[in-house]
Short mmCIF file of C-alpha atoms and ligand atoms in Angstrom, two decimals:
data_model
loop_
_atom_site.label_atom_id
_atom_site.label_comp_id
_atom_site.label_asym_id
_atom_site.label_seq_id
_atom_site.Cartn_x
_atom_site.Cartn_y
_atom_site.Cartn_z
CA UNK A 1 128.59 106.26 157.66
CA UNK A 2 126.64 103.02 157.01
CA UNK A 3 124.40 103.61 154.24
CA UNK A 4 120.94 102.42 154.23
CA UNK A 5 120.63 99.28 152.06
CA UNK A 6 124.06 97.59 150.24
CA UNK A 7 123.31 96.19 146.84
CA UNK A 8 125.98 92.99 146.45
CA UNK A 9 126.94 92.70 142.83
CA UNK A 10 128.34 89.16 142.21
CA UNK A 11 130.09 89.40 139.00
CA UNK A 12 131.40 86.29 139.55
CA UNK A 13 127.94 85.21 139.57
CA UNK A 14 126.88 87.19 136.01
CA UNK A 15 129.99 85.55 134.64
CA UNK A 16 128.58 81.54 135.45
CA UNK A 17 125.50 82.29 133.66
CA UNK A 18 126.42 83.44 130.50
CA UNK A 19 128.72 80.84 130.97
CA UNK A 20 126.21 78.46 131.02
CA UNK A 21 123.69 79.78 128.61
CA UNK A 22 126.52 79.73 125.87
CA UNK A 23 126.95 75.82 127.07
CA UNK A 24 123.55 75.22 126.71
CA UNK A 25 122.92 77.78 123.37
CA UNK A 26 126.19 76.85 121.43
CA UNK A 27 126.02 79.76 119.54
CA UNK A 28 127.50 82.93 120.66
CA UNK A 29 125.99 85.45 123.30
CA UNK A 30 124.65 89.01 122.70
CA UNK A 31 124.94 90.63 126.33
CA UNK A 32 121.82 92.96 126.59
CA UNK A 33 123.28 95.36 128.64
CA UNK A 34 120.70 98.43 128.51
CA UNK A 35 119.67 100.38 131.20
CA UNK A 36 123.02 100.19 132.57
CA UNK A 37 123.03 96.55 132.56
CA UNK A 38 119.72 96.28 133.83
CA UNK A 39 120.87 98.61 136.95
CA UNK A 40 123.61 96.20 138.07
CA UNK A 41 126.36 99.00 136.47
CA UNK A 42 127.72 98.84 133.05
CA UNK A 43 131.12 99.37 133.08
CA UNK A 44 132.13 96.64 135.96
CA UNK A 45 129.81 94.45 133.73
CA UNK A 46 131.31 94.76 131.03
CA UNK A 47 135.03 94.50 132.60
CA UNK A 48 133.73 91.53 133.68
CA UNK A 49 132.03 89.57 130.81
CA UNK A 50 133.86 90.59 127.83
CA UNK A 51 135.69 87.55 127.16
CA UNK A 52 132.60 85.47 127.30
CA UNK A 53 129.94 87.70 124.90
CA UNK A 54 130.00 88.01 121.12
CA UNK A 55 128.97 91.38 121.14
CA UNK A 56 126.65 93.89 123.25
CA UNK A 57 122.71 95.39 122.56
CA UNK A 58 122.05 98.67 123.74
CA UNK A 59 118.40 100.43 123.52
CA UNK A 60 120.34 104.10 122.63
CA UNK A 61 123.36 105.11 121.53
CA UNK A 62 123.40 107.64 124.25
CA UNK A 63 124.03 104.34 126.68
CA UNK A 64 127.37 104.01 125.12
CA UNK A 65 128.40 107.69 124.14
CA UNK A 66 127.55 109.15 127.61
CA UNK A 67 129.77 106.41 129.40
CA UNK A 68 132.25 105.87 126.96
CA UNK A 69 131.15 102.43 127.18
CA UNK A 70 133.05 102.12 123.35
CA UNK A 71 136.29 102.29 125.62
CA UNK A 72 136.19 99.24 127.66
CA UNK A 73 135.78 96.55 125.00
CA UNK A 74 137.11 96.03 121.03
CA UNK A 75 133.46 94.47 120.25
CA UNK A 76 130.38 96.16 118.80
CA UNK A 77 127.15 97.36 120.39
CA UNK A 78 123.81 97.07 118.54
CA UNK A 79 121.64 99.99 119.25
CA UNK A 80 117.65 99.60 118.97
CA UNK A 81 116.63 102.99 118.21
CA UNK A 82 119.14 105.51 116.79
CA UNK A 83 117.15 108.83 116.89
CA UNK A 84 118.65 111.14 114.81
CA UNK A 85 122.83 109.90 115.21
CA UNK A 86 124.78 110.68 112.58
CA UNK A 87 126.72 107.45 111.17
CA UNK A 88 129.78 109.27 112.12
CA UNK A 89 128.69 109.15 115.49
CA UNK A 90 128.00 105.88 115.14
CA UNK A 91 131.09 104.34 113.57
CA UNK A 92 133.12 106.45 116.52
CA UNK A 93 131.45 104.64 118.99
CA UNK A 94 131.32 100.83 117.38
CA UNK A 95 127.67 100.97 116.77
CA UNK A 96 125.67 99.18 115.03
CA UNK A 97 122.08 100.69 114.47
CA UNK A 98 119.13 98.86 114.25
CA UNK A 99 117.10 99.56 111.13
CA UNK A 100 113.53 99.20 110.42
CA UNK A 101 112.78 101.84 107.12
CA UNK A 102 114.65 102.17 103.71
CA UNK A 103 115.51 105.67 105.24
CA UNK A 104 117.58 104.58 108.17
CA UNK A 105 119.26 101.80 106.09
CA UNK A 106 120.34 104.30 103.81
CA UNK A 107 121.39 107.17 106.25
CA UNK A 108 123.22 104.42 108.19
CA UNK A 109 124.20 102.34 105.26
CA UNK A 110 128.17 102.69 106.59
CA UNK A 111 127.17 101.38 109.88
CA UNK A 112 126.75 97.70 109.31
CA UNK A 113 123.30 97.98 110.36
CA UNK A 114 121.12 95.48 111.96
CA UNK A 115 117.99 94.59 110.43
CA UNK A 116 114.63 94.85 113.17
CA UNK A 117 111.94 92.09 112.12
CA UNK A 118 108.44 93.01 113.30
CA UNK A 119 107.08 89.52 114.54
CA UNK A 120 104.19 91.08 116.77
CA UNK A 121 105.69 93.22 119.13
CA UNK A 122 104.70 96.46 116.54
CA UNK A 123 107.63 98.83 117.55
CA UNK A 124 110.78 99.46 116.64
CA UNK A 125 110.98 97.00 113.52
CA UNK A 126 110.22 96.40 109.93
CA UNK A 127 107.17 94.43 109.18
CA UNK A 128 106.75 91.94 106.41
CA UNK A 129 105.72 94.22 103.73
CA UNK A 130 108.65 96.82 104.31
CA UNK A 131 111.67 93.75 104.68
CA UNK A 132 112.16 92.55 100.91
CA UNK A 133 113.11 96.59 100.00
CA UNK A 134 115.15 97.19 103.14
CA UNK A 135 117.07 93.49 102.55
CA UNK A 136 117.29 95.08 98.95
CA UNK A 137 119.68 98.25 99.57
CA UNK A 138 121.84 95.40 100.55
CA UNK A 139 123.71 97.40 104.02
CA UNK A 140 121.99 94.64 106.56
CA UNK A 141 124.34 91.21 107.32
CA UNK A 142 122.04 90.43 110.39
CA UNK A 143 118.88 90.26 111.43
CA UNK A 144 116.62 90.12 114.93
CA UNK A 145 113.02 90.27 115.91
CA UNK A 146 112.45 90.83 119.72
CA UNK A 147 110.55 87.32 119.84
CA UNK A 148 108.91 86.64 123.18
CA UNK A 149 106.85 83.02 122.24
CA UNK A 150 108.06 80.27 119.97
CA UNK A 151 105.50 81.40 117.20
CA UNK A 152 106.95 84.66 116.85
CA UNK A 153 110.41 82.75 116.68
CA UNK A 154 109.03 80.35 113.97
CA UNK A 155 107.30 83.66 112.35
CA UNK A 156 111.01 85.07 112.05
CA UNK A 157 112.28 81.99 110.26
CA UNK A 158 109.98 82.10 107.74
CA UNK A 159 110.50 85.68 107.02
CA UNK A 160 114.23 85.78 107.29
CA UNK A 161 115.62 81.81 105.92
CA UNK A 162 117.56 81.66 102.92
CA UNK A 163 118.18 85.47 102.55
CA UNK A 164 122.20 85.30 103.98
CA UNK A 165 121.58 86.76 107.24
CA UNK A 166 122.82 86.16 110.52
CA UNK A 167 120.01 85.95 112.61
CA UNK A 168 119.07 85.83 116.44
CA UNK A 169 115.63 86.16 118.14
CA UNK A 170 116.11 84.70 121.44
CA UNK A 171 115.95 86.93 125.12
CA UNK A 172 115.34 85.31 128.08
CA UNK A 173 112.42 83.75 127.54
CA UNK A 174 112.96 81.05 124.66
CA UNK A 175 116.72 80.51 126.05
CA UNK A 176 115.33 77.29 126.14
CA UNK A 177 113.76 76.56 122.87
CA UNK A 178 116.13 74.91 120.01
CA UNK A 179 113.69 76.41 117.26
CA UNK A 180 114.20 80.30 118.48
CA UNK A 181 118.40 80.03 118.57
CA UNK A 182 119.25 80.79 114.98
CA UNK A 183 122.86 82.05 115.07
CA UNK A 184 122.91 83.69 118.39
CA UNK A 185 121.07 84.01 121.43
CA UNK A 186 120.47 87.49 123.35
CA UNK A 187 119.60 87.80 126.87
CA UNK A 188 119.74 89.83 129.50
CA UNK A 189 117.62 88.93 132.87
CA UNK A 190 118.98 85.66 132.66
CA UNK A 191 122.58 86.83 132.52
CA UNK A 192 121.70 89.13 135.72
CA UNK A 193 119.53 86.71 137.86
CA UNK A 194 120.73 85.82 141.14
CA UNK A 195 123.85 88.20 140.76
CA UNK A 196 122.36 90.69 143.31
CA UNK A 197 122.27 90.81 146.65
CA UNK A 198 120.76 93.55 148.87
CA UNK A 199 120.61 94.14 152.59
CA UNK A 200 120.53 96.16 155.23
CA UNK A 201 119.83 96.10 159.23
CA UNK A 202 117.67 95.84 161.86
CA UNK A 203 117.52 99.47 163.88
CA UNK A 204 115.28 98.57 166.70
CA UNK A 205 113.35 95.20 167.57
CA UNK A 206 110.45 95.34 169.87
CA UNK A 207 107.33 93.55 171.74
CA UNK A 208 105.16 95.19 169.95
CA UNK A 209 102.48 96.60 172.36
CA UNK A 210 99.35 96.77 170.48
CA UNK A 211 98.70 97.88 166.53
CA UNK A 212 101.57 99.50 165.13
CA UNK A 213 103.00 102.15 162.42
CA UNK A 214 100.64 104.23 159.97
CA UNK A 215 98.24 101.18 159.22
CA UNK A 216 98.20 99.74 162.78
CA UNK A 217 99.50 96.79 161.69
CA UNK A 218 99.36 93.66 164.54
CA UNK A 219 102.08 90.93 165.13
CA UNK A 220 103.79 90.01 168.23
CA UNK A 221 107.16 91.51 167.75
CA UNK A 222 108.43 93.93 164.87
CA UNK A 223 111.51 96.29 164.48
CA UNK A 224 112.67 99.47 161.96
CA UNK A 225 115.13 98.78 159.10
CA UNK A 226 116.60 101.35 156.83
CA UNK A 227 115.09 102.12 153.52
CA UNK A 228 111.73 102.64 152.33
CA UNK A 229 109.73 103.66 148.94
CA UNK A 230 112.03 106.49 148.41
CA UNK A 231 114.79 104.06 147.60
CA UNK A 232 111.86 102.28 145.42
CA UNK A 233 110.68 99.42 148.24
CA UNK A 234 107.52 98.01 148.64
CA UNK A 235 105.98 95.64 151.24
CA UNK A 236 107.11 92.05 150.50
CA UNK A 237 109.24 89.04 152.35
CA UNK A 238 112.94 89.39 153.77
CA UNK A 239 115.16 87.03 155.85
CA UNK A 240 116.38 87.78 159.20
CA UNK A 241 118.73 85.04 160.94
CA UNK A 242 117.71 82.45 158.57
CA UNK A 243 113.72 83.18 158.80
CA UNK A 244 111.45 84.81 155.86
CA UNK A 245 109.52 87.61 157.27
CA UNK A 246 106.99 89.77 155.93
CA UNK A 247 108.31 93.33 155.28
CA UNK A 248 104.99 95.03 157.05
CA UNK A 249 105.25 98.41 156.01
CA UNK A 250 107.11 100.43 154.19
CA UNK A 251 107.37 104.05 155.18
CA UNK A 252 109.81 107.30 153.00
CA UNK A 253 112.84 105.91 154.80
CA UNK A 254 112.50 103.24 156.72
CA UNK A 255 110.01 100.13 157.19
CA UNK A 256 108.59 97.82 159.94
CA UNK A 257 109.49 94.49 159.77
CA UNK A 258 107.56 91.30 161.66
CA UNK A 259 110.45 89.93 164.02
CA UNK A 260 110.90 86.52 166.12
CA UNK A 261 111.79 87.41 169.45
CA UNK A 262 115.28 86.51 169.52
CA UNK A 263 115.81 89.00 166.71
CA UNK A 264 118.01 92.35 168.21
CA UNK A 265 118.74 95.22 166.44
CA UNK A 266 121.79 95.19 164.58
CA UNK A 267 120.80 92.22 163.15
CA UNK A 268 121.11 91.85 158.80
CA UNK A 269 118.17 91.97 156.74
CA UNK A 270 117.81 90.70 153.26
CA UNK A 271 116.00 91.77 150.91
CA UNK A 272 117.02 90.13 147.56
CA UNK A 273 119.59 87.29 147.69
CA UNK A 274 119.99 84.08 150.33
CA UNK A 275 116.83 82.46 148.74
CA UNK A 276 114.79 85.05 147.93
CA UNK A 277 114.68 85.38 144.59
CA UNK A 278 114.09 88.20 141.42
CA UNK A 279 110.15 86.08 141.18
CA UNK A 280 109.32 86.11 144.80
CA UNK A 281 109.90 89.87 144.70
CA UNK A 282 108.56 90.23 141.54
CA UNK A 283 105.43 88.13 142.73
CA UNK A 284 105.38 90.36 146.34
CA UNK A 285 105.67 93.89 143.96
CA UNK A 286 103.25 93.01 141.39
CA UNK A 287 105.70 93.25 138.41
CA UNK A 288 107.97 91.93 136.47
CA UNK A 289 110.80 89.94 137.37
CA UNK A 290 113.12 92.25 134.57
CA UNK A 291 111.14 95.20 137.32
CA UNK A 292 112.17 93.39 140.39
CA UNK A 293 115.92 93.41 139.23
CA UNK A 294 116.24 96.89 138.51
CA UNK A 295 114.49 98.48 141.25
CA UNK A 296 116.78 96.44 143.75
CA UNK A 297 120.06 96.89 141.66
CA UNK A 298 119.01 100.62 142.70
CA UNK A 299 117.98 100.88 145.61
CA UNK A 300 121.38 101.25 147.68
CA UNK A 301 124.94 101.34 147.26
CA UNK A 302 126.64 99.23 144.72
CA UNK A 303 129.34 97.03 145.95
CA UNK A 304 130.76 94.96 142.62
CA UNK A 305 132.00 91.68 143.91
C1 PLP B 1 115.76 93.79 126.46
C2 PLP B 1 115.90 92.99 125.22
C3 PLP B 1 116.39 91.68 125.25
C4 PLP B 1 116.69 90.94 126.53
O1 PLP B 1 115.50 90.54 127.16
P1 PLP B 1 115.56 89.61 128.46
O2 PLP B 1 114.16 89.17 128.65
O3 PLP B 1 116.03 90.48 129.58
O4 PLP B 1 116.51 88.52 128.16
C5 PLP B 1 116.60 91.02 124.06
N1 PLP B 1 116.30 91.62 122.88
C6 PLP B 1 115.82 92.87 122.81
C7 PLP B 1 115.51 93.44 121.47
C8 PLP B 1 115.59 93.59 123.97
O5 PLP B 1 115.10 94.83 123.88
#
């Protein structure tokens, strides 16, 4: 049976852009691949990137326990918030926890443990006045802050130079700013973007005769696709035979889609992918591009390309 939308993962894709970021970084890349690698699917990510990364970031250690992610790769995982894992647990599973109190860099002191520099954000991380006590116990070779302006990046320097610590700050965002790329950078979106690719198909195409659908929508033609806001759509743009069209309404299952009249059923839709982009969704859903990515990754079946 055909299922309702196909997610395209391009690996090959995710492969070129940490390929370029490290180019364009020269230092070594971090993969941030929470969430199951920001929906695109973990385990073919990392079969597919781990010649290319430094090392991986995780939120929980849960990510890598409950897939036995620890089995795919020889490299380490820094985990952002480490609950209540024992550093047995930790050590059997390469990870690294991310500390933030004297407490957890003493209960973790075996673990190699990542120091988390408050820089603004005000979670998960150690703020000025807790840092010289934590650097103190001595168990932290490394340091981050989740920086997401150039200030908070300069902010980080000044808290963290001269104390023999390997230091990163940079996501996404400041990929492109010398001053936040320390020792390594560490994105995700940007390793993702453009990888996926979702379609599906055109079920019917009409003249439409009159307002149409639940909101009586009006446009000369318009057909049914598969998929809906059950599989986490939402109104927006697709392309059908080379056109962008507005996705009209989206229903539980299925959606109405504005049509040119030589469009016939059968015919592909996309939704993500072939110039439409992570932002134009983003922009069409009212959130996030990092949003965009993961609600699409998700909404149908995973192909890994
Ligand atoms: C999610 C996350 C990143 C990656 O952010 P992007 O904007 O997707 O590059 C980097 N660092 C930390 C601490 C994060 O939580």
């Amino acid at each position: 049976m055909q299922p309702a939308i196909c997610v395209e993962i391009n690996l090959a894709v995710v492969r070129a852009n940490i390929a370029r970021i490290a180019a364009a970084a020269k230092v070594p890349v971090i993969a941030v691949i929470k969430a199951d690698a920001y929906g695109l699917g973990v385990t073919p990510v990392i079969r597919a990137i781990d010649d290319l990364v430094d090392s991986y970031y995780v939120f929980q250690p849960r990510e890598i326990v409950d897939a036995a992610t620890h089995t795919l790769t020889s490299k380490t995982f820094i985990a952002a918030v480490c609950g209540d894992a024992t550093a047995d647990e930790l050590l059997a599973h390469r990870i690294r926890p991310a500390v933030w109190t004297i407490d957890q860099a003493r209960r973790w002191q075996a673990c190699d443990c990542v120091l988390a520099v408050d820089t603004g954000q005000q979670r998960f991380a150690a703020g000025p006045d807790q840092l010289d006590a934590i650097i103190a116990a001595g168990v932290c070779r490394e340091a981050f802050t989740h920086a997401s302006n150039i200030t908070q990046a300069g902010r980080f320097d000044e808290l963290t130079r001269g104390r023999s610590l390997r230091r990163h700050a940079a996501g996404t965002s400041l990929l492109d700013a010398p001053a936040a790329r320390f020792d390594a950078v560490r994105p995700g979106f940007a390793m993702y973007a453009g990888a996926v690719r979702v379609t599906t198909r055109l079920l019917d195409a009409r003249a439409s005769l009159g307002p149409a659908g639940y909101t009586g929508f009006q446009t000369p033609y318009h057909g049914v696709m598969l998929g809906g806001y059950s599989e986490g759509l939402a109104a927006g743009a697709c392309i059908i035979n080379g056109v962008k069209r507005r996705l009209l309404e989206v229903g539980m299952q299925s959606s109405f889609v504005e049509l040119g009249p030589a469009d016939r059923a059968g015919d592909a839709i996309t939704l993500l992918g072939d110039g439409l982009t992570e932002a134009d969704v983003a922009n069409a859903w009212r959130c996030g591009t990092h949003e965009a990515l993961f609600r699409m990754a998700r909404c149908g079946s995973q192909i890994h390309l």
